[in-house]
Amino acid sequence: CESYYKANIDIINNSLGLIAQNNIQNQIIISSGAVKFKNDLYSVLKSFEEQKFINNGVPKTLIFRVFGAMGRLMPKNNWSAMNDFLDKFLSKEDIVITSQGIVQRSFIDFENLSELILATLNKGYFKESLKCVDASIGSISIQDIAEFISSRVNSKVLYPTGYDFNKIISFYSGDDSAIRSMFKEMNVDPVEIEQQIYNSLKPYSM
C-alpha cells in the first residue's frame, strides 16, 4: 500500500508541475466515481487528486468522474466484469454470475467521452459552477449485460442458488443529468448503454 500511495502521489505532483511549467489555462481531468461511493485508498487518492487540480490555479477546470467504461478496443483482461463477459463471448461459454443479487453500474463509451472532451475544449465549455461531472450514460445491472451478451452467442447465464432477482446488493452509478446537458450543448450524440455493449463486442465479432 505504501508504494502504491507514493507512486500515485508522485504522478499527481509531477502532473501539477508540468501544468505549472507550461502555463496551462484549461484542464480536463479524468477521475473516478469511487470518490462518491467508496472509502478506500483508491478513492482517497482520487479525491486528493481532484482537490489538487481544482486548487492549482488553472483558470478553467473540468473533472469527469468515470464509473465504468465500454467501447471499441476494450482490452481482453481481468479489469472488470465486462472484460470477463467479453472473454465468454469470444469462447461462446456460459457466463457465471457470482453475486447473490443485482449489481447496478453506469458506463460511458470512452470514444464518445473523448469526442465530448474535444468539443468542450474547442468551444471553451467551462463553468465555474460545474467543476465535477459524473461521466455516465444511464445505468444497467451487470446481470442484464450478461444476458444481452450471452443471447448473441446462444450461451447461458448461470446464477447461484438463492440469487435474488429483485434486490440490489451493489450500486455504483452516477447521475447522468449534467453530462447529458453537456452532450446536447456540444451537439454530440451520447452513446446509450445498449450501443456501448455493441461497440465493445463489434471488433471481436467480425
Tab-separated table of C-alpha atoms in Angstrom:
chain	number	residue	atom	x	y	z
A	1	CYS	CA	0.000	0.000	0.000
A	2	GLU	CA	2.812	2.414	0.824
A	3	SER	CA	4.467	2.013	-2.578
A	4	TYR	CA	1.090	2.344	-4.323
A	5	TYR	CA	0.348	5.518	-2.373
A	6	LYS	CA	3.763	7.021	-3.102
A	7	ALA	CA	3.565	6.168	-6.805
A	8	ASN	CA	0.200	7.919	-7.132
A	9	ILE	CA	1.306	10.984	-5.182
A	10	ASP	CA	4.385	11.233	-7.430
A	11	ILE	CA	2.195	11.062	-10.556
A	12	ILE	CA	-0.115	13.789	-9.216
A	13	ASN	CA	2.764	16.079	-8.214
A	14	ASN	CA	4.636	15.539	-11.495
A	15	SER	CA	1.464	16.353	-13.460
A	16	LEU	CA	0.875	19.502	-11.422
A	17	GLY	CA	4.482	20.514	-12.028
A	18	LEU	CA	4.170	20.130	-15.799
A	19	ILE	CA	0.939	22.152	-15.804
A	20	ALA	CA	2.597	24.966	-13.846
A	21	GLN	CA	5.685	24.981	-16.080
A	22	ASN	CA	3.643	25.241	-19.265
A	23	ASN	CA	1.177	27.891	-18.096
A	24	ILE	CA	-1.864	25.726	-18.849
A	25	GLN	CA	-5.123	27.696	-18.916
A	26	ASN	CA	-7.654	24.880	-19.414
A	27	GLN	CA	-7.518	21.403	-17.882
A	28	ILE	CA	-9.784	18.366	-18.117
A	29	ILE	CA	-9.164	15.597	-15.616
A	30	ILE	CA	-10.392	12.000	-15.785
A	31	SER	CA	-11.237	10.920	-12.246
A	32	SER	CA	-13.336	8.121	-10.785
A	33	GLY	CA	-16.816	7.635	-9.405
A	34	ALA	CA	-15.081	5.989	-6.464
A	35	VAL	CA	-14.763	9.476	-4.997
A	36	LYS	CA	-18.517	9.439	-4.354
A	37	PHE	CA	-19.083	5.859	-3.265
A	38	LYS	CA	-16.047	4.182	-1.741
A	39	ASN	CA	-13.887	4.661	1.314
A	40	ASP	CA	-10.605	3.006	0.443
A	41	LEU	CA	-7.111	4.106	-0.525
A	42	TYR	CA	-8.002	4.443	-4.192
A	43	SER	CA	-10.974	6.734	-3.523
A	44	VAL	CA	-8.941	8.772	-1.024
A	45	LEU	CA	-6.213	9.275	-3.635
A	46	LYS	CA	-8.704	10.232	-6.358
A	47	SER	CA	-10.361	12.736	-4.017
A	48	PHE	CA	-6.942	14.178	-3.127
A	49	GLU	CA	-6.097	14.399	-6.827
A	50	GLU	CA	-9.331	16.227	-7.642
A	51	GLN	CA	-8.770	18.832	-4.945
A	52	LYS	CA	-5.167	19.384	-6.044
A	53	PHE	CA	-6.224	20.094	-9.627
A	54	ILE	CA	-9.206	22.240	-8.624
A	55	ASN	CA	-6.909	24.403	-6.481
A	56	ASN	CA	-3.784	24.517	-8.658
A	57	GLY	CA	-4.534	27.965	-10.066
A	58	VAL	CA	-5.567	26.938	-13.601
A	59	PRO	CA	-8.425	29.281	-14.603
A	60	LYS	CA	-10.669	26.640	-16.170
A	61	THR	CA	-11.054	23.106	-14.808
A	62	LEU	CA	-13.436	20.264	-15.578
A	63	ILE	CA	-13.331	16.829	-13.959
A	64	PHE	CA	-15.092	13.774	-15.382
A	65	ARG	CA	-15.780	11.002	-12.867
A	66	VAL	CA	-15.860	7.657	-14.678
A	67	PHE	CA	-17.798	4.795	-13.084
A	68	GLY	CA	-17.409	2.167	-15.775
A	69	ALA	CA	-16.202	2.213	-19.374
A	70	MET	CA	-17.036	0.348	-22.530
A	71	GLY	CA	-16.399	0.769	-26.233
A	72	ARG	CA	-14.275	-0.321	-29.139
A	73	LEU	CA	-10.874	-1.883	-28.472
A	74	MET	CA	-11.705	-2.587	-24.852
A	75	PRO	CA	-8.838	-4.821	-23.650
A	76	LYS	CA	-9.388	-8.515	-23.039
A	77	ASN	CA	-8.128	-8.722	-19.468
A	78	ASN	CA	-9.439	-9.047	-15.927
A	79	TRP	CA	-10.073	-5.326	-15.492
A	80	SER	CA	-13.830	-5.681	-14.912
A	81	ALA	CA	-16.861	-7.948	-15.189
A	82	MET	CA	-17.363	-6.617	-18.712
A	83	ASN	CA	-13.931	-7.905	-19.704
A	84	ASP	CA	-14.805	-11.320	-18.300
A	85	PHE	CA	-18.048	-11.283	-20.280
A	86	LEU	CA	-16.059	-10.424	-23.411
A	87	ASP	CA	-13.877	-13.487	-22.877
A	88	LYS	CA	-17.009	-15.628	-22.571
A	89	PHE	CA	-18.438	-14.023	-25.702
A	90	LEU	CA	-15.334	-14.951	-27.675
A	91	SER	CA	-15.254	-18.526	-26.382
A	92	LYS	CA	-19.067	-18.866	-26.508
A	93	GLU	CA	-19.038	-20.127	-22.927
A	94	ASP	CA	-21.754	-19.700	-20.327
A	95	ILE	CA	-21.436	-16.653	-18.095
A	96	VAL	CA	-21.372	-17.419	-14.377
A	97	ILE	CA	-22.815	-14.807	-12.007
A	98	THR	CA	-21.237	-14.960	-8.549
A	99	SER	CA	-23.205	-12.280	-6.694
A	100	GLN	CA	-26.349	-13.054	-4.715
A	101	GLY	CA	-28.340	-10.145	-6.129
A	102	ILE	CA	-28.412	-7.269	-8.586
A	103	VAL	CA	-25.162	-5.381	-9.202
A	104	GLN	CA	-26.042	-1.999	-10.707
A	105	ARG	CA	-23.484	0.018	-12.677
A	106	SER	CA	-23.313	3.009	-15.022
A	107	PHE	CA	-20.992	3.243	-18.011
A	108	ILE	CA	-19.601	5.650	-20.567
A	109	ASP	CA	-18.296	4.888	-24.042
A	110	PHE	CA	-14.722	6.186	-23.908
A	111	GLU	CA	-14.664	7.125	-27.589
A	112	ASN	CA	-17.862	9.097	-27.011
A	113	LEU	CA	-16.349	10.773	-23.948
A	114	SER	CA	-13.241	11.658	-25.954
A	115	GLU	CA	-15.435	13.288	-28.596
A	116	LEU	CA	-17.183	15.300	-25.876
A	117	ILE	CA	-13.851	16.379	-24.371
A	118	LEU	CA	-12.585	17.633	-27.749
A	119	ALA	CA	-15.825	19.553	-28.334
A	120	THR	CA	-15.564	21.026	-24.833
A	121	LEU	CA	-12.029	22.271	-25.482
A	122	ASN	CA	-12.899	23.620	-28.924
A	123	LYS	CA	-15.911	25.554	-27.661
A	124	GLY	CA	-14.451	26.545	-24.308
A	125	TYR	CA	-17.254	24.963	-22.312
A	126	PHE	CA	-16.065	25.605	-18.770
A	127	LYS	CA	-18.373	26.795	-15.994
A	128	GLU	CA	-17.344	27.965	-12.566
A	129	SER	CA	-20.450	26.284	-11.123
A	130	LEU	CA	-19.641	22.954	-12.794
A	131	LYS	CA	-16.290	21.503	-11.760
A	132	CYS	CA	-17.104	17.784	-11.463
A	133	VAL	CA	-19.341	15.784	-13.818
A	134	ASP	CA	-20.409	12.162	-13.498
A	135	ALA	CA	-19.259	10.529	-16.746
A	136	SER	CA	-22.101	8.052	-17.051
A	137	ILE	CA	-24.905	7.484	-19.514
A	138	GLY	CA	-27.749	5.534	-17.961
A	139	SER	CA	-27.459	2.635	-15.554
A	140	ILE	CA	-27.727	-1.114	-16.028
A	141	SER	CA	-27.266	-4.262	-13.994
A	142	ILE	CA	-24.261	-6.466	-14.651
A	143	GLN	CA	-26.706	-9.336	-14.974
A	144	ASP	CA	-28.597	-7.597	-17.805
A	145	ILE	CA	-25.307	-7.070	-19.630
A	146	ALA	CA	-24.538	-10.771	-19.210
A	147	GLU	CA	-27.956	-11.746	-20.593
A	148	PHE	CA	-27.521	-9.377	-23.532
A	149	ILE	CA	-24.093	-10.769	-24.427
A	150	SER	CA	-24.996	-14.430	-23.940
A	151	SER	CA	-28.007	-14.053	-26.246
A	152	ARG	CA	-25.625	-13.110	-29.071
A	153	VAL	CA	-23.832	-16.468	-28.958
A	154	ASN	CA	-26.649	-18.697	-27.669
A	155	SER	CA	-24.918	-19.356	-24.362
A	156	LYS	CA	-26.459	-19.209	-20.883
A	157	VAL	CA	-26.181	-17.035	-17.813
A	158	LEU	CA	-25.839	-19.192	-14.707
A	159	TYR	CA	-26.996	-17.824	-11.354
A	160	PRO	CA	-26.059	-19.134	-7.909
A	161	THR	CA	-28.605	-20.827	-5.673
A	162	GLY	CA	-30.542	-18.226	-3.722
A	163	TYR	CA	-29.904	-15.399	-6.153
A	164	ASP	CA	-32.370	-12.543	-5.506
A	165	PHE	CA	-33.576	-11.089	-8.812
A	166	ASN	CA	-35.306	-8.200	-7.033
A	167	LYS	CA	-32.631	-6.988	-4.620
A	168	ILE	CA	-29.853	-4.527	-5.480
A	169	ILE	CA	-26.852	-5.558	-3.411
A	170	SER	CA	-24.306	-3.236	-5.039
A	171	PHE	CA	-24.900	0.194	-6.559
A	172	TYR	CA	-22.151	2.125	-8.322
A	173	SER	CA	-23.798	4.530	-10.737
A	174	GLY	CA	-23.621	8.219	-11.468
A	175	ASP	CA	-26.136	10.960	-12.159
A	176	ASP	CA	-26.183	11.455	-15.936
A	177	SER	CA	-28.189	14.709	-15.988
A	178	ALA	CA	-25.191	17.096	-16.177
A	179	ILE	CA	-23.291	15.168	-18.843
A	180	ARG	CA	-26.414	14.748	-20.966
A	181	SER	CA	-26.818	18.531	-20.899
A	182	MET	CA	-23.192	18.861	-21.974
A	183	PHE	CA	-23.678	16.436	-24.868
A	184	LYS	CA	-26.668	18.480	-26.006
A	185	GLU	CA	-24.873	21.834	-25.765
A	186	MET	CA	-21.799	20.461	-27.548
A	187	ASN	CA	-24.005	18.957	-30.285
A	188	VAL	CA	-22.575	15.485	-29.660
A	189	ASP	CA	-24.878	12.461	-29.511
A	190	PRO	CA	-24.429	10.367	-26.353
A	191	VAL	CA	-23.911	6.636	-26.865
A	192	GLU	CA	-26.557	4.766	-24.884
A	193	ILE	CA	-25.721	1.628	-22.924
A	194	GLU	CA	-27.004	-0.937	-25.429
A	195	GLN	CA	-24.907	0.652	-28.170
A	196	GLN	CA	-21.931	0.775	-25.799
A	197	ILE	CA	-22.188	-3.001	-25.432
A	198	TYR	CA	-22.437	-3.424	-29.219
A	199	ASN	CA	-19.374	-1.211	-29.664
A	200	SER	CA	-17.433	-3.346	-27.164
A	201	LEU	CA	-18.339	-6.589	-28.916
A	202	LYS	CA	-18.102	-5.468	-32.536
A	203	PRO	CA	-14.294	-5.627	-33.021
A	204	TYR	CA	-14.309	-9.226	-31.763
A	205	SER	CA	-17.364	-10.438	-33.680
A	206	MET	CA	-16.104	-9.830	-37.199
